Short mmCIF file of C-alpha atoms in Angstrom, two decimals:
data_model
loop_
_atom_site.label_atom_id
_atom_site.label_comp_id
_atom_site.label_asym_id
_atom_site.label_seq_id
_atom_site.Cartn_x
_atom_site.Cartn_y
_atom_site.Cartn_z
CA UNK A 189 32.67 -13.71 -5.56
CA UNK A 190 31.46 -11.36 -8.28
CA UNK A 191 28.38 -9.40 -7.22
CA UNK A 192 25.13 -9.98 -9.09
CA UNK A 193 23.77 -6.62 -10.21
CA UNK A 194 20.55 -5.46 -11.81
CA UNK A 195 20.54 -2.09 -13.56
CA UNK A 196 17.30 -0.10 -13.35
CA UNK A 197 17.08 2.68 -15.95
CA UNK A 198 14.86 5.48 -14.67
CA UNK A 199 12.35 7.16 -17.02
CA UNK A 200 10.69 9.33 -14.34
CA UNK A 201 7.82 7.23 -12.99
CA UNK A 202 6.43 7.55 -9.45
CA UNK A 203 7.11 3.90 -8.53
CA UNK A 204 10.66 3.55 -9.81
CA UNK A 205 12.32 3.16 -6.43
CA UNK A 206 9.67 0.64 -5.50
CA UNK A 207 11.03 -1.56 -8.29
CA UNK A 208 14.45 -1.40 -6.65
CA UNK A 209 12.94 -2.25 -3.30
CA UNK A 210 11.24 -5.36 -4.73
CA UNK A 211 14.49 -6.44 -6.37
CA UNK A 212 16.35 -6.06 -3.07
CA UNK A 213 13.60 -8.01 -1.31
CA UNK A 214 14.59 -10.85 -3.63
CA UNK A 215 18.17 -10.53 -2.24
CA UNK A 216 19.56 -9.16 -5.50
CA UNK A 217 21.62 -5.96 -5.56
CA UNK A 218 20.46 -3.20 -7.91
CA UNK A 219 21.14 0.41 -8.74
CA UNK A 220 18.92 3.05 -10.33
CA UNK A 221 20.57 5.15 -13.01
CA UNK A 222 19.14 7.75 -15.43
CA UNK A 223 17.86 6.49 -18.77
CA UNK A 224 20.58 8.60 -20.44
CA UNK A 225 23.36 6.43 -18.97
CA UNK A 226 25.93 5.99 -21.79
CA UNK A 227 26.15 2.56 -23.36
CA UNK A 228 29.82 2.29 -22.38
CA UNK A 229 28.89 2.75 -18.72
CA UNK A 230 26.09 0.21 -18.99
CA UNK A 231 28.55 -2.27 -20.42
CA UNK A 232 31.08 -1.51 -17.65
CA UNK A 233 28.37 -1.95 -15.01
CA UNK A 234 28.07 -5.57 -16.23
CA UNK A 235 24.44 -6.09 -15.20
CA UNK A 236 22.89 -9.54 -14.98
CA UNK A 237 19.70 -7.90 -16.21
CA UNK A 238 18.21 -4.49 -17.00
CA UNK A 239 14.81 -3.06 -16.06
CA UNK A 240 13.24 -0.10 -17.87
CA UNK A 241 10.92 1.77 -15.48
CA UNK A 242 7.63 3.50 -16.08
CA UNK A 243 7.37 7.19 -16.86
CA UNK A 244 4.86 9.98 -17.57
CA UNK A 245 5.72 10.58 -21.23
CA UNK A 246 4.53 9.00 -24.49
CA UNK A 247 7.20 7.17 -26.49
CA UNK A 248 5.99 8.50 -29.85
CA UNK A 249 6.58 12.16 -28.89
CA UNK A 250 9.79 13.68 -30.31
CA UNK A 251 11.12 14.81 -26.93
CA UNK A 252 10.24 11.66 -24.98
CA UNK A 253 13.14 10.00 -23.08
CA UNK A 254 14.92 7.29 -25.02
CA UNK A 255 17.61 4.76 -24.20
CA UNK A 256 20.58 4.04 -26.47
CA UNK A 257 19.27 1.27 -28.82
CA UNK A 258 22.63 -0.44 -28.47
CA UNK A 259 21.44 -1.75 -25.12
CA UNK A 260 19.48 -4.42 -27.00
CA UNK A 261 22.69 -5.81 -28.48
CA UNK A 262 24.43 -6.41 -25.15
CA UNK A 263 23.03 -9.91 -24.74
CA UNK A 264 21.48 -8.97 -21.38
CA UNK A 265 17.87 -9.80 -20.41
CA UNK A 266 15.61 -6.73 -20.29
CA UNK A 267 12.26 -6.18 -18.59
CA UNK A 268 10.24 -3.12 -19.63
CA UNK A 269 7.53 -1.88 -17.27
CA UNK A 270 4.69 0.35 -18.56
CA UNK A 271 6.54 3.17 -20.39
CA UNK A 272 9.58 0.89 -20.48
CA UNK A 273 7.52 -1.79 -22.22
CA UNK A 274 6.24 0.68 -24.81
CA UNK A 275 9.73 2.08 -25.36
CA UNK A 276 11.09 -1.41 -26.04
CA UNK A 277 8.29 -2.05 -28.51
CA UNK A 278 8.83 1.28 -30.29
CA UNK A 279 12.62 0.99 -30.55
CA UNK A 280 12.49 -2.59 -31.81
CA UNK A 281 10.05 -1.88 -34.67
CA UNK A 282 6.62 -2.00 -33.05
CA UNK A 283 4.04 0.77 -32.99
CA UNK A 284 2.71 2.64 -29.95
CA UNK A 285 -0.25 5.00 -30.21
CA UNK A 286 -2.64 6.85 -27.93
CA UNK A 287 -5.38 4.48 -26.77
CA UNK A 288 -8.97 5.06 -27.77
CA UNK A 289 -11.56 6.28 -25.29
CA UNK A 290 -13.17 2.85 -24.99
CA UNK A 291 -10.24 0.49 -25.58
CA UNK A 292 -6.76 -0.12 -24.20
CA UNK A 293 -6.73 2.77 -21.68
CA UNK A 294 -6.56 1.25 -18.21
CA UNK A 295 -6.10 2.64 -14.72
CA UNK A 296 -6.17 0.78 -11.42
CA UNK A 297 -6.88 -2.87 -10.61
CA UNK A 298 -7.51 -4.87 -13.79
CA UNK A 299 -8.25 -8.55 -14.29
CA UNK A 300 -5.41 -9.91 -16.41
CA UNK A 301 -4.91 -13.24 -18.20
CA UNK A 302 -1.36 -14.66 -18.29
CA UNK A 303 0.34 -17.22 -20.50
CA UNK A 304 1.95 -19.53 -17.92
CA UNK A 305 4.22 -20.95 -20.65
CA UNK A 306 6.05 -17.61 -20.64
CA UNK A 307 9.00 -17.73 -18.23
CA UNK A 308 8.03 -14.37 -16.73
CA UNK A 309 4.72 -15.86 -15.53
CA UNK A 310 5.99 -19.34 -14.69
CA UNK A 311 4.17 -20.85 -11.72
CA UNK A 312 1.40 -18.22 -11.76
CA UNK A 313 -2.32 -18.91 -12.15
CA UNK A 314 -3.81 -18.21 -15.55
CA UNK A 315 -5.40 -14.97 -14.36
CA UNK A 316 -5.12 -12.40 -11.59
CA UNK A 317 -5.34 -8.71 -10.75
CA UNK A 318 -2.70 -6.32 -12.05
CA UNK A 319 -2.27 -2.59 -11.46
CA UNK A 320 -2.58 -0.68 -14.73
CA UNK A 321 -1.79 2.98 -15.37
CA UNK A 322 -1.49 3.69 -19.08
CA UNK A 323 -3.19 5.80 -21.73
CA UNK A 324 -1.05 4.55 -24.62
CA UNK A 325 -1.30 1.26 -26.48
CA UNK A 326 1.02 -1.11 -28.35
CA UNK A 327 -0.92 -1.29 -31.60
CA UNK A 328 1.74 -3.53 -33.19
CA UNK A 329 4.36 -5.58 -31.36
CA UNK A 330 7.89 -5.98 -32.79
CA UNK A 331 9.01 -8.94 -34.87
CA UNK A 332 10.18 -11.84 -32.71
CA UNK A 333 7.82 -10.99 -29.86
CA UNK A 334 4.62 -12.78 -28.92
CA UNK A 335 1.69 -11.83 -26.71
CA UNK A 336 2.08 -13.13 -23.15
CA UNK A 337 -0.85 -11.49 -21.31
CA UNK A 338 -4.08 -9.68 -22.13
CA UNK A 339 -7.01 -7.95 -20.48
CA UNK A 340 -10.52 -7.29 -21.66
CA UNK A 341 -9.51 -3.88 -23.01
CA UNK A 342 -5.88 -4.47 -23.94
CA UNK A 343 -4.65 -7.46 -26.00
CA UNK A 344 -0.99 -6.45 -25.46
CA UNK A 345 -0.80 -6.42 -21.64
CA UNK A 346 2.54 -8.27 -21.85
CA UNK A 347 4.93 -9.22 -24.65
CA UNK A 348 7.93 -11.55 -24.77
CA UNK A 349 10.88 -12.37 -27.01
CA UNK A 350 12.22 -15.31 -25.01
CA UNK A 351 15.02 -16.07 -27.45
CA UNK A 352 16.66 -12.72 -26.61
CA UNK A 353 15.35 -12.49 -23.04
CA UNK A 354 13.25 -9.36 -23.68
CA UNK A 355 9.98 -8.95 -21.78
CA UNK A 356 7.51 -6.08 -21.45
CA UNK A 357 4.46 -5.58 -19.22
CA UNK A 358 1.89 -2.77 -19.43
CA UNK A 359 1.12 -3.08 -15.71
CA UNK A 360 3.20 -2.46 -12.58
CA UNK A 361 4.36 -5.70 -10.94
CA UNK A 362 6.22 -3.70 -8.27
CA UNK A 363 3.10 -2.32 -6.52
CA UNK A 364 1.29 -4.37 -3.91
CA UNK A 365 -2.01 -4.10 -5.85
CA UNK A 366 -0.63 -6.49 -8.51
CA UNK A 367 -1.24 -10.03 -7.34
CA UNK A 368 1.97 -12.08 -7.36
CA UNK A 369 3.89 -9.16 -8.83
CA UNK A 370 6.94 -9.95 -6.71
CA UNK A 371 6.88 -13.51 -8.05
CA UNK A 372 6.97 -12.12 -11.59
CA UNK A 373 10.02 -10.02 -10.73
CA UNK A 374 11.60 -13.01 -9.01
CA UNK A 375 11.02 -15.07 -12.17
CA UNK A 376 12.84 -12.39 -14.14
CA UNK A 377 15.73 -12.18 -11.67
CA UNK A 378 16.22 -15.88 -11.01
CA UNK A 379 14.70 -17.74 -13.95
CA UNK A 380 15.70 -15.33 -16.74
CA UNK A 381 18.75 -13.37 -15.47
CA UNK A 382 20.22 -16.32 -13.57
CA UNK A 383 20.65 -14.50 -10.24
CA UNK A 384 21.04 -16.57 -7.07
CA UNK A 385 20.23 -13.97 -4.38
CA UNK A 386 23.42 -13.06 -2.54
CA UNK A 387 22.71 -9.46 -1.45
CA UNK A 388 21.69 -8.54 2.12
CA UNK A 389 21.17 -5.39 4.20
CA UNK A 390 24.44 -6.26 5.91
CA UNK A 391 26.16 -5.89 2.53
CA UNK A 392 24.52 -2.48 2.04
CA UNK A 393 25.63 -1.40 5.51
CA UNK A 394 29.27 -2.41 5.01
CA UNK A 395 29.42 -0.91 1.52
CA UNK A 396 27.85 2.39 2.62
CA UNK A 397 30.19 2.75 5.62
CA UNK A 398 33.17 2.17 3.33
CA UNK A 399 31.86 4.70 0.80
CA UNK A 400 31.28 7.31 3.52
CA UNK A 401 34.79 6.83 4.91
CA UNK A 402 36.28 7.24 1.46
CA UNK A 403 34.25 10.34 0.64
CA UNK A 404 34.56 12.14 3.99
CA UNK A 405 38.24 11.37 4.52
CA UNK A 406 39.43 13.36 7.56
CA UNK A 407 36.55 15.83 7.32
CA UNK A 408 33.89 16.39 9.95
CA UNK A 409 30.14 15.88 9.67
CA UNK A 410 27.27 17.92 11.08
CA UNK A 411 24.13 15.76 11.21
CA UNK A 412 20.60 17.18 11.34
CA UNK A 413 19.17 14.90 14.03
CA UNK A 414 15.40 14.85 14.62
CA UNK A 415 15.36 11.79 16.86
CA UNK A 416 13.18 9.93 14.38
CA UNK A 417 14.03 6.57 12.83
CA UNK A 418 15.73 7.96 9.71
CA UNK A 419 18.13 10.41 11.35
CA UNK A 420 18.82 7.99 14.24
CA UNK A 421 19.88 5.26 11.84
CA UNK A 422 22.00 7.76 9.91
CA UNK A 423 23.65 8.85 13.18
CA UNK A 424 24.66 5.24 13.87
CA UNK A 425 25.88 4.79 10.30
CA UNK A 426 28.00 7.95 10.39
CA UNK A 427 29.32 7.14 13.87
CA UNK A 428 30.52 3.82 12.42
CA UNK A 429 32.17 5.65 9.53
CA UNK A 430 33.79 8.71 11.16
CA UNK A 431 33.51 8.23 14.93
CA UNK A 432 34.20 11.37 16.99
CA UNK A 433 34.23 13.61 13.89
CA UNK A 434 30.40 13.47 13.91
CA UNK A 435 28.32 16.18 15.60
CA UNK A 436 24.57 15.58 15.92
CA UNK A 437 22.46 18.74 16.22
CA UNK A 438 18.87 18.39 17.43
CA UNK A 439 16.85 21.52 16.67
CA UNK A 440 13.78 21.96 18.88
CA UNK A 441 11.65 24.21 16.68
CA UNK A 442 8.76 24.42 19.14
CA UNK A 443 6.54 22.17 17.02
CA UNK A 444 7.44 18.89 18.72
CA UNK A 445 4.97 16.49 20.31
CA UNK A 446 4.40 16.52 24.06
CA UNK A 447 7.68 15.90 25.97
CA UNK A 448 9.40 14.88 22.74
CA UNK A 449 12.40 17.18 22.99
CA UNK A 450 13.30 15.83 26.41
CA UNK A 451 12.81 12.23 25.23
CA UNK A 452 15.12 12.70 22.25
CA UNK A 453 17.79 14.31 24.39
CA UNK A 454 17.58 11.54 27.00
CA UNK A 455 17.86 8.83 24.33
CA UNK A 456 20.90 10.26 22.57
CA UNK A 457 22.84 11.34 25.63
CA UNK A 458 23.23 7.62 26.36
CA UNK A 459 25.25 7.27 23.15
CA UNK A 460 28.93 8.03 22.89
CA UNK A 461 28.40 10.80 20.32
CA UNK A 462 28.59 14.59 20.36
CA UNK A 463 24.93 15.61 20.81
CA UNK A 464 23.77 19.24 20.83
CA UNK A 465 20.22 20.46 21.53
CA UNK A 466 19.21 23.88 20.25
CA UNK A 467 16.03 25.61 21.46
CA UNK A 468 14.98 27.63 18.40
CA UNK A 469 11.22 27.68 19.06
CA UNK A 470 10.97 31.48 19.26
CA UNK A 471 12.68 32.11 15.91
CA UNK A 472 10.60 29.43 14.11
CA UNK A 473 7.30 30.76 15.43
CA UNK A 474 8.31 34.29 14.46
CA UNK A 475 9.03 33.12 10.89
CA UNK A 476 5.71 31.21 10.73
CA UNK A 477 3.57 34.14 11.89
CA UNK A 478 0.83 34.79 9.34
CA UNK A 479 1.84 31.87 7.09
CA UNK A 480 -1.12 29.67 6.07
CA UNK A 481 -0.15 28.03 2.75
CA UNK A 482 1.16 24.45 3.30
CA UNK A 483 4.00 24.70 0.80
CA UNK A 484 5.06 28.06 2.20
CA UNK A 485 5.09 26.60 5.73
CA UNK A 486 7.40 23.83 4.57
CA UNK A 487 9.62 26.29 2.73
CA UNK A 488 9.91 28.57 5.77
CA UNK A 489 10.67 25.68 8.10
CA UNK A 490 13.16 24.07 5.71
CA UNK A 491 15.02 27.35 5.24
CA UNK A 492 15.11 28.17 8.95
CA UNK A 493 16.39 24.69 9.78
CA UNK A 494 19.25 25.35 7.38
CA UNK A 495 20.12 28.67 8.97
CA UNK A 496 20.05 27.19 12.49
CA UNK A 497 22.38 24.39 11.41
CA UNK A 498 24.66 26.92 9.75
CA UNK A 499 24.83 28.94 12.97
CA UNK A 500 25.76 25.81 14.91
CA UNK A 501 28.37 24.81 12.34
CA UNK A 502 30.08 28.15 12.77
CA UNK A 503 30.10 27.70 16.54
CA UNK A 504 31.94 24.38 16.16
CA UNK A 505 34.37 25.74 13.58
CA UNK A 506 33.00 23.52 10.82
CA UNK A 507 34.13 24.83 7.44
CA UNK A 508 33.55 24.34 3.73
CA UNK A 509 35.89 21.36 3.94
CA UNK A 510 33.32 19.53 6.08
CA UNK A 511 29.96 17.87 5.40
CA UNK A 512 26.30 18.29 6.28
CA UNK A 513 24.17 15.14 6.59
CA UNK A 514 20.44 14.52 6.84
CA UNK A 515 18.23 11.44 6.98
CA UNK A 516 16.37 11.89 3.71
CA UNK A 517 14.65 8.68 2.57
CA UNK A 518 13.13 7.84 -0.78
CA UNK A 519 9.46 8.80 -0.15
CA UNK A 520 10.79 12.29 0.77
CA UNK A 521 12.58 12.47 -2.57
CA UNK A 522 9.64 11.25 -4.64
CA UNK A 523 6.99 13.46 -2.99
CA UNK A 524 9.27 16.50 -3.25
CA UNK A 525 9.51 15.94 -7.01
CA UNK A 526 12.25 13.83 -8.62
CA UNK A 527 13.10 14.12 -12.31
CA UNK A 528 9.79 14.31 -14.16
CA UNK A 529 7.72 13.34 -11.10
CA UNK A 530 5.17 15.82 -9.75
CA UNK A 531 5.78 17.70 -6.49
CA UNK A 532 3.29 16.22 -4.03
CA UNK A 533 4.63 18.11 -1.02
CA UNK A 534 8.09 19.57 -0.49
CA UNK A 535 9.80 17.89 2.45
CA UNK A 536 11.72 20.30 4.66
CA UNK A 537 15.03 18.51 4.10
CA UNK A 538 14.74 19.16 0.35
CA UNK A 539 14.44 22.93 0.90
CA UNK A 540 17.84 23.96 2.27
CA UNK A 541 18.83 27.49 1.21
CA UNK A 542 21.60 27.53 -1.38
CA UNK A 543 23.92 29.50 0.88
CA UNK A 544 23.65 26.75 3.50
CA UNK A 545 24.46 24.05 0.95
CA UNK A 546 27.44 26.07 -0.31
CA UNK A 547 28.81 26.42 3.22
CA UNK A 548 29.71 22.72 3.25
CA UNK A 549 31.75 20.55 0.94
CA UNK A 550 28.64 18.47 0.23
CA UNK A 551 25.28 17.38 1.61
CA UNK A 552 25.30 13.67 2.51
CA UNK A 553 22.03 11.74 2.10
CA UNK A 554 23.14 8.08 2.05
CA UNK A 555 19.66 6.77 2.90
CA UNK A 556 17.81 8.51 0.07
CA UNK A 557 17.30 5.26 -1.87
CA UNK A 558 15.76 3.33 1.03
CA UNK A 559 12.18 2.92 2.23
CA UNK A 560 11.07 3.11 5.86
CA UNK A 561 11.03 -0.64 6.46
CA UNK A 562 14.53 -0.91 4.97
CA UNK A 563 15.69 1.89 7.27
CA UNK A 564 14.46 -0.16 10.22
CA UNK A 565 16.34 -3.23 8.93
CA UNK A 566 19.50 -1.15 8.62
CA UNK A 567 19.04 0.14 12.17
CA UNK A 568 18.91 -3.41 13.49
CA UNK A 569 22.00 -4.26 11.45
CA UNK A 570 23.78 -1.37 13.19
CA UNK A 571 22.67 -2.59 16.62
CA UNK A 572 20.23 0.21 17.48
CA UNK A 573 17.76 -0.48 20.30
CA UNK A 574 14.35 -1.68 19.17
CA UNK A 575 12.51 1.31 20.68
CA UNK A 576 14.40 3.61 18.30
CA UNK A 577 14.10 1.31 15.29
CA UNK A 578 10.32 0.97 15.65
CA UNK A 579 9.65 4.61 16.55
CA UNK A 580 6.67 6.31 14.92
CA UNK A 581 7.57 8.48 11.92
CA UNK A 582 7.38 12.19 12.68
CA UNK A 583 7.78 14.85 9.97
CA UNK A 584 10.60 17.36 10.25
CA UNK A 585 8.21 20.37 10.30
CA UNK A 586 6.43 18.63 13.19
CA UNK A 587 3.03 19.81 14.36
CA UNK A 588 3.28 22.87 12.10
CA UNK A 589 1.91 20.78 9.21
CA UNK A 590 -0.70 19.16 11.44
CA UNK A 591 -2.21 22.57 12.16
CA UNK A 592 -4.19 23.80 9.18
CA UNK A 593 -3.83 27.53 8.77
CA UNK A 594 -1.56 29.77 10.82
CA UNK A 595 0.62 28.17 13.50
CA UNK A 596 0.41 29.76 16.96
CA UNK A 597 1.54 28.76 20.45
CA UNK A 598 -2.10 28.34 21.52
CA UNK A 599 -2.85 25.95 18.65
CA UNK A 600 0.35 24.02 19.30
CA UNK A 601 -0.57 23.56 22.96
CA UNK A 602 -4.07 22.35 22.05
CA UNK A 603 -2.80 19.90 19.47
CA UNK A 604 0.01 18.61 21.70
CA UNK A 605 -2.45 17.59 24.42
CA UNK A 606 -4.98 16.03 22.03
CA UNK A 607 -2.29 14.15 20.11
CA UNK A 608 -0.82 12.78 23.35
CA UNK A 609 -4.21 11.38 24.38
CA UNK A 610 -4.75 9.74 20.99
CA UNK A 611 -1.29 8.17 21.02
CA UNK A 612 -1.72 7.00 24.60
CA UNK A 613 -5.04 5.29 23.87
CA UNK A 614 -3.74 3.62 20.70
CA UNK A 615 -0.67 2.44 22.61
CA UNK A 616 -2.89 0.77 25.21
CA UNK A 617 -5.15 -0.89 22.64
CA UNK A 618 -4.88 -4.23 20.84
CA UNK A 619 -4.74 -2.49 17.46
CA UNK A 620 -1.44 -0.66 18.01
CA UNK A 621 0.51 -3.14 15.87
CA UNK A 622 -1.70 -2.34 12.86
CA UNK A 623 -1.05 1.40 13.10
CA UNK A 624 2.09 2.28 11.13
CA UNK A 625 1.61 5.98 11.86
CA UNK A 626 -1.07 7.74 13.87
CA UNK A 627 -1.56 11.33 14.97
CA UNK A 628 -4.03 14.17 15.46
CA UNK A 629 -4.64 17.15 13.15
CA UNK A 630 -6.02 20.49 14.28
CA UNK A 631 -8.26 21.48 11.37
CA UNK A 632 -8.99 25.06 10.46
CA UNK A 633 -12.70 24.43 11.08
CA UNK A 634 -14.84 25.47 14.03
CA UNK A 635 -18.25 24.06 14.77
CA UNK A 636 -21.12 24.47 17.20
CA UNK A 637 -21.31 22.20 20.23
CA UNK A 638 -22.96 22.02 23.61
CA UNK A 639 -21.03 21.49 26.85
CA UNK A 640 -22.40 21.98 30.35
CA UNK A 641 -25.76 23.08 28.90
CA UNK A 642 -23.97 25.92 27.13
CA UNK A 643 -23.23 26.62 23.48
CA UNK A 644 -19.63 26.25 22.29
CA UNK A 645 -18.01 27.25 19.04
CA UNK A 646 -14.65 25.48 19.04
CA UNK A 647 -12.10 23.55 17.01
CA UNK A 648 -12.65 20.33 15.10
CA UNK A 649 -9.88 17.78 15.61
CA UNK A 650 -9.17 15.02 13.06
CA UNK A 651 -7.57 11.70 13.98
CA UNK A 652 -5.45 9.90 11.38
CA UNK A 653 -3.94 6.40 11.35
CA UNK A 654 -2.51 4.47 8.39
CA UNK A 655 -1.25 0.96 7.80
CA UNK A 656 1.65 0.58 5.37
CA UNK A 657 5.06 -1.00 4.84
CA UNK A 658 6.75 1.57 2.61
CA UNK A 659 4.74 4.83 3.02
CA UNK A 660 4.50 5.20 -0.76
CA UNK A 661 0.99 3.75 -0.50
CA UNK A 662 -1.08 3.35 2.66
CA UNK A 663 -4.51 2.26 3.82
CA UNK A 664 -6.46 3.84 6.65
CA UNK A 665 -6.41 1.73 9.80
CA UNK A 666 -9.63 0.03 10.90
CA UNK A 667 -9.43 1.17 14.53
CA UNK A 668 -12.23 -0.42 16.63
CA UNK A 669 -15.12 1.93 17.41
CA UNK A 670 -14.67 1.51 21.16
CA UNK A 671 -11.07 2.78 20.92
CA UNK A 672 -12.14 5.78 18.84
CA UNK A 673 -14.92 6.40 21.35
CA UNK A 674 -12.43 6.53 24.26
CA UNK A 675 -10.16 8.87 22.29
CA UNK A 676 -12.99 11.23 21.39
CA UNK A 677 -14.44 11.31 24.90
CA UNK A 678 -11.12 12.00 26.57
CA UNK A 679 -10.04 14.66 24.06
CA UNK A 680 -13.28 16.64 24.27
CA UNK A 681 -13.35 16.37 28.07
CA UNK A 682 -9.68 17.04 28.75
CA UNK A 683 -8.53 19.47 26.05
CA UNK A 684 -9.99 22.95 26.20
CA UNK A 685 -10.76 24.37 22.76
CA UNK A 686 -11.97 21.16 21.04
CA UNK A 687 -15.64 20.21 20.83
CA UNK A 688 -15.70 17.80 17.88
CA UNK A 689 -13.52 14.83 16.81
CA UNK A 690 -13.58 13.16 13.37
CA UNK A 691 -11.64 10.18 11.92
CA UNK A 692 -9.94 10.29 8.51
CA UNK A 693 -10.82 7.22 6.40
CA UNK A 694 -8.89 8.13 3.23
CA UNK A 695 -6.11 5.94 1.81
CA UNK A 696 -2.89 7.05 0.08
CA UNK A 697 -3.45 7.68 -2.78
CA UNK A 698 -5.58 9.74 -3.28
CA UNK A 699 -4.64 11.44 0.00
CA UNK A 700 -1.17 11.71 1.52
CA UNK A 701 -0.42 10.47 5.03
CA UNK A 702 -0.01 14.00 6.38
CA UNK A 703 -2.73 16.59 5.78
CA UNK A 704 -0.28 19.28 4.64
#
């Protein structure tokens, strides 16, 4: 049976992969390609529909990204989102201008009125909340289009040319803040593009294994294994693809959580794979001495990881004919800066030194288009045990980015003990299921306290827990006061060097999950 495919043309917005995730949630296969994809390749792709993503530019600027106008003559339904909507309007004869200070500019949750007669909004209530993020305005819509949604400030919140199957929305239906946004996308996929929903994670798994086998051939693979969900799933995927030609290297950089190195080793020695543990704590701490800037910490750690892996590759006789693999997932890519997207924080696995990259035939990152919950689904598809699939996310740089300021052995020991208490208490509580990720942060602040009738001047510890499905956005977890009370009491009493505990109640955005 011919595969149903949606083509997503990427114009550099922050939420572009989230569009793909929503499409896949509707059981429809999709691929993200650059907006510059040649028309001949678009035609060969044979999409059932095309989605133009958002982006940071303004369509009326001379150097703004444009798609080949021939795409509108392919007879394929098109949905434009935010920048993609404005681009469609501009290319088809409409007019887009900068919005005025008091009209048409919209950011955040916005009450929106929909025309239910439009197929894109079929079955939806007449109004709801949408997530807006635009400073430009469609002052004139193209011929053949009609208005399909409006807000108090913007009369052109959505446009439609139903005869040609062209639709545009100023808001972002892919983000969870837009009420019934997934239903809108489903209407486009099923009601407009005619998809029936035949794609599954099992399909992705089989296709990816086949692609890896074809690309790797008889080569060998060195996998950077952290023991977290992402690299564990990748280990299973590569083991399925290349079997004994996979070597998994776990680098203990001295910034792991309490007992974590031993737990990772115990878990993977049960598998029938070549597992190697490297104690590199001394060399990482030496490199981190005196480093306080968060980005510099990540750069140092990312580079040193690369050099450790290179040393191990040489030990095993791995050459330039072989491959290096790491469990990069999409939030890592986006936050590290992708295309025109801003660098939020550089993830360590995006900072490999060039000489390390050039020492292998290629760097394999087959999970870099998946979100965390999809990684977990893939792990189950591969038969991984549930305790690995549901494991808490842990950043590659480890506790080094949960210590503000310089990283030292003393600070690591303090944070390890405090973090273990927090995780133990959350694990025993009734709220554990709500906590997608939770950890302690050793701030670079000291404050006055009183203990045993004496004055103290010690560290302030911050506790952090978020609730999320995709880690692109997250809300702070409403942990009951009595649980926080137990955590605070135990940490101050049991961990020398901490006299104050605070709880972080900031969502993402504006904050990130990690502090650095």
